[in-house]
JSON list of C-alpha atoms in Angstrom, two decimals:
[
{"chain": "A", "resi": 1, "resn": "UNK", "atom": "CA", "xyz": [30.69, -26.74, -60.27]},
{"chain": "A", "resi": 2, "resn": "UNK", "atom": "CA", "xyz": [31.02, -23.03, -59.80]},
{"chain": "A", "resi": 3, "resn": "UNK", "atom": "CA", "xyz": [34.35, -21.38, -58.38]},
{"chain": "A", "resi": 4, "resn": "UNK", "atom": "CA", "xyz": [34.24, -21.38, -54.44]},
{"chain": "A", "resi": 5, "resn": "UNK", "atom": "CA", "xyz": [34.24, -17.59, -53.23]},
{"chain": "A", "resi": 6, "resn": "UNK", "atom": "CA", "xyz": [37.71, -16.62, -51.97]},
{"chain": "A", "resi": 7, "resn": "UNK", "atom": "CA", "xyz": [36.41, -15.48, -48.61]},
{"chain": "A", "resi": 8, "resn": "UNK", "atom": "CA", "xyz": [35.99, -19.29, -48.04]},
{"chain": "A", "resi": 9, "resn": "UNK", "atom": "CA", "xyz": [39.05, -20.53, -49.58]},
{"chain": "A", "resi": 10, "resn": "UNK", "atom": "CA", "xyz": [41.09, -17.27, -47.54]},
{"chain": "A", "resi": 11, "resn": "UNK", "atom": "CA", "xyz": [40.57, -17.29, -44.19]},
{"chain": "A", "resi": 12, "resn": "UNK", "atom": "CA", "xyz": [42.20, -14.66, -40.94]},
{"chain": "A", "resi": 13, "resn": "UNK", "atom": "CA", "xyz": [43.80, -18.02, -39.85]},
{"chain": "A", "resi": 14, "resn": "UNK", "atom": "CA", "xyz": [45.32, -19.15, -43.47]},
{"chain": "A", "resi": 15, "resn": "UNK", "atom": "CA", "xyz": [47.23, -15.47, -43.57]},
{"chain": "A", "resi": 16, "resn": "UNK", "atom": "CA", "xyz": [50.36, -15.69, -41.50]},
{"chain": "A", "resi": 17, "resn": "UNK", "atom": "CA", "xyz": [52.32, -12.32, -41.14]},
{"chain": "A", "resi": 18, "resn": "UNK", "atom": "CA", "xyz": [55.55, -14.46, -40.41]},
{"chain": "A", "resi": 19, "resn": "UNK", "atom": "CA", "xyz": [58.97, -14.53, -42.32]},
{"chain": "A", "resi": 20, "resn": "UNK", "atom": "CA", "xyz": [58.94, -17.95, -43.86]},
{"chain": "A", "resi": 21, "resn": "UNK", "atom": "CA", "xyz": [62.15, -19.91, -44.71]},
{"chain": "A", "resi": 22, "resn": "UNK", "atom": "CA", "xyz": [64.10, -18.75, -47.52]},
{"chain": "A", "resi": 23, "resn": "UNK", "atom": "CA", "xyz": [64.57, -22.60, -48.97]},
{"chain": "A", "resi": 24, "resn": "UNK", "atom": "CA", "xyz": [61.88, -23.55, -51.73]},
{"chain": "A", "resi": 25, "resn": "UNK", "atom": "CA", "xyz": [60.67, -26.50, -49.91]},
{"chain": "A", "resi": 26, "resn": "UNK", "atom": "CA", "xyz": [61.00, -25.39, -46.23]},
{"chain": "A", "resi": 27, "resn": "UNK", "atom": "CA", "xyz": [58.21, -22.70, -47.45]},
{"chain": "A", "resi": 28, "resn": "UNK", "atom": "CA", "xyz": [56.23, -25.00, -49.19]},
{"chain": "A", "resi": 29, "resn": "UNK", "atom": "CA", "xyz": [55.93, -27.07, -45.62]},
{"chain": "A", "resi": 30, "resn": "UNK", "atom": "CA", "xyz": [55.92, -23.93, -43.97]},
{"chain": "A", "resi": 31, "resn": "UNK", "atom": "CA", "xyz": [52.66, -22.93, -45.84]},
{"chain": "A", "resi": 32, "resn": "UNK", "atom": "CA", "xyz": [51.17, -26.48, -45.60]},
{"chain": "A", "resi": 33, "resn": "UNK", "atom": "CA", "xyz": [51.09, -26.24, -41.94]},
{"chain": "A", "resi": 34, "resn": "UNK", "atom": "CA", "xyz": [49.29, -23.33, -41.72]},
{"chain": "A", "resi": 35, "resn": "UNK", "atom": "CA", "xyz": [46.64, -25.35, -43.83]},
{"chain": "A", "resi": 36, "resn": "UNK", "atom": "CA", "xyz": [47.06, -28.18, -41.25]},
{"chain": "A", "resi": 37, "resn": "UNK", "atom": "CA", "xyz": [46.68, -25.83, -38.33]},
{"chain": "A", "resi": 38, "resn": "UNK", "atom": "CA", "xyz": [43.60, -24.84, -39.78]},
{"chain": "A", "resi": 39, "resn": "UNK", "atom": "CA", "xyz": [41.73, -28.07, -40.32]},
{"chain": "A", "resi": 40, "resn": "UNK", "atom": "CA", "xyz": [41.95, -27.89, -43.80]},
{"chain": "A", "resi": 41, "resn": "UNK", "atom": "CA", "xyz": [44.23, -30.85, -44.40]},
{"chain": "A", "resi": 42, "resn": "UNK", "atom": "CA", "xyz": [43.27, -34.51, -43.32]},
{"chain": "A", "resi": 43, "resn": "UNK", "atom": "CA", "xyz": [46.63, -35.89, -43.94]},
{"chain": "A", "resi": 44, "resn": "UNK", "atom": "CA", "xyz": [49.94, -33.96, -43.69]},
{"chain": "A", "resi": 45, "resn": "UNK", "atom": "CA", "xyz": [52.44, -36.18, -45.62]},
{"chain": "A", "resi": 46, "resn": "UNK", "atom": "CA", "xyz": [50.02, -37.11, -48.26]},
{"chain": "A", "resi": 47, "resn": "UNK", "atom": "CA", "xyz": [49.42, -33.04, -49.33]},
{"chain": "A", "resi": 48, "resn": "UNK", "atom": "CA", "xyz": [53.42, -32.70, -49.25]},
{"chain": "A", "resi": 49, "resn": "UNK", "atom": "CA", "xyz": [53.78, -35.31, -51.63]},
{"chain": "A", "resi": 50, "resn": "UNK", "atom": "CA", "xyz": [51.37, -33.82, -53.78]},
{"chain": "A", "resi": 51, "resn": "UNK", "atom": "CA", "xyz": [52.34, -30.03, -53.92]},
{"chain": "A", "resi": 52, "resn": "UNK", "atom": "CA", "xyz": [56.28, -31.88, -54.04]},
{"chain": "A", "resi": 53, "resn": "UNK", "atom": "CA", "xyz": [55.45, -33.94, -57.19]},
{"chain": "A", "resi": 54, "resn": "UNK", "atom": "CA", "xyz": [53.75, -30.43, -58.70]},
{"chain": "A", "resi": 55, "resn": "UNK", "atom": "CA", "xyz": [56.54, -29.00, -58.45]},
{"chain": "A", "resi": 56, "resn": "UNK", "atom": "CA", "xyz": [59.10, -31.20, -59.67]},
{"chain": "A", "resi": 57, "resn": "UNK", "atom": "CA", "xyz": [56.74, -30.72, -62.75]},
{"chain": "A", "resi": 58, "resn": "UNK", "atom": "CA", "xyz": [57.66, -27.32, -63.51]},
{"chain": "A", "resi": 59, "resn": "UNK", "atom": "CA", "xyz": [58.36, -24.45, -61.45]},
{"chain": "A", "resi": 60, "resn": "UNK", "atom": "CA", "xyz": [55.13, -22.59, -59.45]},
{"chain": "A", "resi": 61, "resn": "UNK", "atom": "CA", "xyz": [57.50, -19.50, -59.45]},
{"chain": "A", "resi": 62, "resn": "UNK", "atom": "CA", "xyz": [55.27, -17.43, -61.74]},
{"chain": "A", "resi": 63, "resn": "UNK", "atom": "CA", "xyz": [57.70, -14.28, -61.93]},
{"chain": "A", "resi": 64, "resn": "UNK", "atom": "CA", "xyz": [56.97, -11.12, -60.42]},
{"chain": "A", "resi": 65, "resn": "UNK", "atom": "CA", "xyz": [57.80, -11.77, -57.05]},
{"chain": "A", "resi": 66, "resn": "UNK", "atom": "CA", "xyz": [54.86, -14.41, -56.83]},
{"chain": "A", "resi": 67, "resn": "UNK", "atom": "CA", "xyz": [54.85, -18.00, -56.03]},
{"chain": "A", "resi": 68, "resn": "UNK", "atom": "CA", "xyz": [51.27, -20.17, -56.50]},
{"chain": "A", "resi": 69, "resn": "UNK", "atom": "CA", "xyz": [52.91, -24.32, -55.26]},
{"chain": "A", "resi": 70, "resn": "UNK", "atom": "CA", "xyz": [49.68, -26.06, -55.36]},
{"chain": "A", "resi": 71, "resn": "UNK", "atom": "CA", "xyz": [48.29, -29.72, -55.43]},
{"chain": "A", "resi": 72, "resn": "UNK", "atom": "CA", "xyz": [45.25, -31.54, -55.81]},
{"chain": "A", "resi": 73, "resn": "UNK", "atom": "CA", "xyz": [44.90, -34.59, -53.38]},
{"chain": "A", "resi": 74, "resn": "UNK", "atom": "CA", "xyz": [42.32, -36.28, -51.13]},
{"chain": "A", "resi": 75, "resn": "UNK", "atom": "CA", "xyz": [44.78, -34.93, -47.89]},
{"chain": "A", "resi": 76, "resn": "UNK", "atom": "CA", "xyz": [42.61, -31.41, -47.99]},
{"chain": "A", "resi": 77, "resn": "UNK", "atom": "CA", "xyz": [38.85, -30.99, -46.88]},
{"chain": "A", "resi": 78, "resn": "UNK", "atom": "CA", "xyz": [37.94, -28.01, -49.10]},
{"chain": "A", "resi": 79, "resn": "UNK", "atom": "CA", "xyz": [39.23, -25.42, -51.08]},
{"chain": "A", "resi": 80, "resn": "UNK", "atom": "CA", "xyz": [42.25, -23.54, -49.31]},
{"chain": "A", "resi": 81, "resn": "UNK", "atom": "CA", "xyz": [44.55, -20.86, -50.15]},
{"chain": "A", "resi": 82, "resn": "UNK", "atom": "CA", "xyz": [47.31, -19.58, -47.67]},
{"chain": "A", "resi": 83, "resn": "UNK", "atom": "CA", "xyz": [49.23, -16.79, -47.88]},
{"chain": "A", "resi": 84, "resn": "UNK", "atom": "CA", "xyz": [52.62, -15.49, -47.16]},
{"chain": "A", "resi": 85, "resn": "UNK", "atom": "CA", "xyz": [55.26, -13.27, -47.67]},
{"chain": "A", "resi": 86, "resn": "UNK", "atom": "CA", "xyz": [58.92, -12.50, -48.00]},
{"chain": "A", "resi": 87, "resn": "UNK", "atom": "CA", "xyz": [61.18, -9.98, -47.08]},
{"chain": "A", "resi": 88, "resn": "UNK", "atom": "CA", "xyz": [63.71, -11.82, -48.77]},
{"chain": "A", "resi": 89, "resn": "UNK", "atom": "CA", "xyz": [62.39, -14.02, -51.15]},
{"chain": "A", "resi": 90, "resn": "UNK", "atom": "CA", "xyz": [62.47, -17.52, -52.03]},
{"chain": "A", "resi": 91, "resn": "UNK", "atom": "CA", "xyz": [63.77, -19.40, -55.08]},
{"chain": "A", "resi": 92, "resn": "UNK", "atom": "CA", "xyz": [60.92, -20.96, -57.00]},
{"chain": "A", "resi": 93, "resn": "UNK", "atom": "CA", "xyz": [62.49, -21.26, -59.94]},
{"chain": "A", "resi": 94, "resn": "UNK", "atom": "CA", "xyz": [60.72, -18.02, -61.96]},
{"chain": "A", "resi": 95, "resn": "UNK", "atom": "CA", "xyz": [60.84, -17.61, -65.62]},
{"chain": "A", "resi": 96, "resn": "UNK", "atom": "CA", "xyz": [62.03, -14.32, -64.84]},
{"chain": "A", "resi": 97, "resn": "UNK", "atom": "CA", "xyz": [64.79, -15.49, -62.21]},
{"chain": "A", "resi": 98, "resn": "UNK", "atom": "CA", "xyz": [63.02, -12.90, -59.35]},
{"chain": "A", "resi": 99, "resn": "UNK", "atom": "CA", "xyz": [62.67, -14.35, -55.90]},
{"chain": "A", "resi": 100, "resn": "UNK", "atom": "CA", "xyz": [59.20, -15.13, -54.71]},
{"chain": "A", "resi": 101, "resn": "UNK", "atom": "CA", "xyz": [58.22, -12.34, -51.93]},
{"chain": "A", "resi": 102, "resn": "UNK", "atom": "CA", "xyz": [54.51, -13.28, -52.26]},
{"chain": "A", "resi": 103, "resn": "UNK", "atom": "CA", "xyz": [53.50, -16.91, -51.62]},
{"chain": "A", "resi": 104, "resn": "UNK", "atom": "CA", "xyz": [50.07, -18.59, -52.06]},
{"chain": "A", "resi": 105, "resn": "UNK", "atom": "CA", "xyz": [49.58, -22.05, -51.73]},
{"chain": "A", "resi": 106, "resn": "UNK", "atom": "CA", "xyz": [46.34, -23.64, -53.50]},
{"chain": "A", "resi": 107, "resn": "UNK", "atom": "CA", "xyz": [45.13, -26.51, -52.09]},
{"chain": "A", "resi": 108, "resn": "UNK", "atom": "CA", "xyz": [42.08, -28.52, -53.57]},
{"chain": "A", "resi": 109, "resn": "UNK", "atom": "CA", "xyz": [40.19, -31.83, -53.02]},
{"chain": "A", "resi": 110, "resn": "UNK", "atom": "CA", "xyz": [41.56, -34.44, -55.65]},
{"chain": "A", "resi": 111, "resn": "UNK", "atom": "CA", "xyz": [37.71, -34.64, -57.30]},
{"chain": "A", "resi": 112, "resn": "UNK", "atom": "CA", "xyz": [38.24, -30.36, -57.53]},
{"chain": "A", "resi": 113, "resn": "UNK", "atom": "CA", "xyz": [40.04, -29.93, -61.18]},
{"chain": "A", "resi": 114, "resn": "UNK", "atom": "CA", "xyz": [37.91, -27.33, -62.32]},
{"chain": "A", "resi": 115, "resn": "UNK", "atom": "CA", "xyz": [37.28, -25.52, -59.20]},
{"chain": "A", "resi": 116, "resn": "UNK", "atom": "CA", "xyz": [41.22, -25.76, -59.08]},
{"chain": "A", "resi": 117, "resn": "UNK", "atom": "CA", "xyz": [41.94, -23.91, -62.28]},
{"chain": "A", "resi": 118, "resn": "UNK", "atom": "CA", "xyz": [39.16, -21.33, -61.91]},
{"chain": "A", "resi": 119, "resn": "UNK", "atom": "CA", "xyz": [40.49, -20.81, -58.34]},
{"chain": "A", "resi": 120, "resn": "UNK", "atom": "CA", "xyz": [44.51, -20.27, -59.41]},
{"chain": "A", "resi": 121, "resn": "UNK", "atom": "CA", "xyz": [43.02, -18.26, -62.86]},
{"chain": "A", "resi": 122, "resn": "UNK", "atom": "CA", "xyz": [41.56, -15.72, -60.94]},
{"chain": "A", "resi": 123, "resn": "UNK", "atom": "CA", "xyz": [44.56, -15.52, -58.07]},
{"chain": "A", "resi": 124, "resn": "UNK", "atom": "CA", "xyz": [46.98, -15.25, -60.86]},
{"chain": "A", "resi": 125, "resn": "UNK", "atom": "CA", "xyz": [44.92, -12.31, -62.69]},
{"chain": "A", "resi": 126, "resn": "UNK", "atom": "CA", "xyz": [44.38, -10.40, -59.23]},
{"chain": "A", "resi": 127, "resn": "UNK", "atom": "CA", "xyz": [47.93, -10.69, -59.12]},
{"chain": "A", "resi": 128, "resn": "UNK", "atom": "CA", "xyz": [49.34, -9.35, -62.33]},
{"chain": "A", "resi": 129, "resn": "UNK", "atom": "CA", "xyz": [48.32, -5.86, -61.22]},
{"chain": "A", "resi": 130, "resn": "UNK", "atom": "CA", "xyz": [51.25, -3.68, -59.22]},
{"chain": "A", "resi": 131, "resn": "UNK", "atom": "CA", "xyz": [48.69, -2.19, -57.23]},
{"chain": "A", "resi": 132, "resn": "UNK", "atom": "CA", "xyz": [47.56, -5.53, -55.98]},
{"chain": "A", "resi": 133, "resn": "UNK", "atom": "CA", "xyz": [50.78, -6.53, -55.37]},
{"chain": "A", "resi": 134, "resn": "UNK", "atom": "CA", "xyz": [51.97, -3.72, -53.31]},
{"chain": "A", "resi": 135, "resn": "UNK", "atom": "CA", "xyz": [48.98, -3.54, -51.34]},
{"chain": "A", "resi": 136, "resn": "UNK", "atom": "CA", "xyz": [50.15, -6.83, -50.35]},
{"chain": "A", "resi": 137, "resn": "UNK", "atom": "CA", "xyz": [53.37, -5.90, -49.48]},
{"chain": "A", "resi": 138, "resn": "UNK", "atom": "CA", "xyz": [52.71, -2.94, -47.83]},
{"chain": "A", "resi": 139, "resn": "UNK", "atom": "CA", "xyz": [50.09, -4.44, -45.67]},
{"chain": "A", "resi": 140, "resn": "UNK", "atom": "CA", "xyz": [50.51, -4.09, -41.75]},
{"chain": "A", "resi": 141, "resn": "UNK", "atom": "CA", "xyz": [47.26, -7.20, -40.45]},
{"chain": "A", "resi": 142, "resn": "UNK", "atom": "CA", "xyz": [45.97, -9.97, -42.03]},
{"chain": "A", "resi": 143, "resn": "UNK", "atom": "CA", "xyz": [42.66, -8.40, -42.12]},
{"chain": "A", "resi": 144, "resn": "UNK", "atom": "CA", "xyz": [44.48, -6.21, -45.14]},
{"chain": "A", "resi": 145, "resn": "UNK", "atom": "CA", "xyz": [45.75, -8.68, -46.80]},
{"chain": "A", "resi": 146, "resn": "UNK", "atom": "CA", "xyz": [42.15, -10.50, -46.83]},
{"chain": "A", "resi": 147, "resn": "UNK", "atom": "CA", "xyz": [41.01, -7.51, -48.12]},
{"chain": "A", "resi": 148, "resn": "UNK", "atom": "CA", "xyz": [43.22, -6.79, -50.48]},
{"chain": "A", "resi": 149, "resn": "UNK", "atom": "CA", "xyz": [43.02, -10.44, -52.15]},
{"chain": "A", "resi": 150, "resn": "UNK", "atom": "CA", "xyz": [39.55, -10.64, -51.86]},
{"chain": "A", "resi": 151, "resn": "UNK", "atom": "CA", "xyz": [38.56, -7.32, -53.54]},
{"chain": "A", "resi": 152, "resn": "UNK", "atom": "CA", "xyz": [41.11, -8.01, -56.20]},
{"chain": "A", "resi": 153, "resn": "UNK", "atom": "CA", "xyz": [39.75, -11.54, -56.88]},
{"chain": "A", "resi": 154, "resn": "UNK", "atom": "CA", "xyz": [36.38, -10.03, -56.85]}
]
């Protein structure tokens, strides 16, 4: 399989440019129905469960201000990444103890592993750069911030 092109997996209508709620999973269902709204997700409660029991793994808080919850399960149509962010940050539970200002959720079909990985490799590398990240921040329309993650993935 090769790695779906972000432009596919990032859509205008899976960026939202409003506050989400500052509790870990109120975001994560925040971010879920913006997948939902979109068509990308077949069943609701079945893709909570999922990105719920990935994170009672271990934390998705990857430090930096970034948080990546994602889930495989059969509840998703195709490749999807939504996007987020925080004036205030939410608790994911970093290694580093910073708030997440910067949310992505990954969702993939359950027969996706390796598209999966690929997918949150490349996200996570975009988004090790400051530059990246404070494009993102600084960004005023969700045509930026598709931009912005899309030329960094790139």
């Amino acid at each position: 399989m090769t790695e779906p092109k972000i432009e596919t997996v990032l859509t205008s209508d899976l960026i939202t440019l409003e506050e989400p709620p500052a509790e870990k999973e109120a975001t994560i269902e925040f971010l879920l129905d913006q997948a939902v709204e979109a068509g990308r997700v077949t069943d609701r409660e079945t893709a909570l469960e999922a990105l719920l029991a990935r994170e009672a793994e271990t934390t998705t808080g990857v430090g930096m201000g970034i948080g990546i919850p994602h889930a495989k399960t059969d509840a998703v149509s195709e490749p999807t990444v939504v996007f987020a962010r925080s004036s205030t940050g939410v608790d994911f539970d970093a290694m580093d103890g910073e708030p997440a200002t910067l949310l992505f959720m990954l969702l993939v079909p359950a027969e996706g592993g390796e598209e999966h990985l690929e997918l949150l490799s490349s996200l996570s590398r975009a988004l090790m750069h400051d530059d990246v990240r404070d494009r993102l921040h600084e960004a005023e329309s969700k045509a930026a911030i598709e931009e912005t993650i899309t030329e960094a993935v790139a």
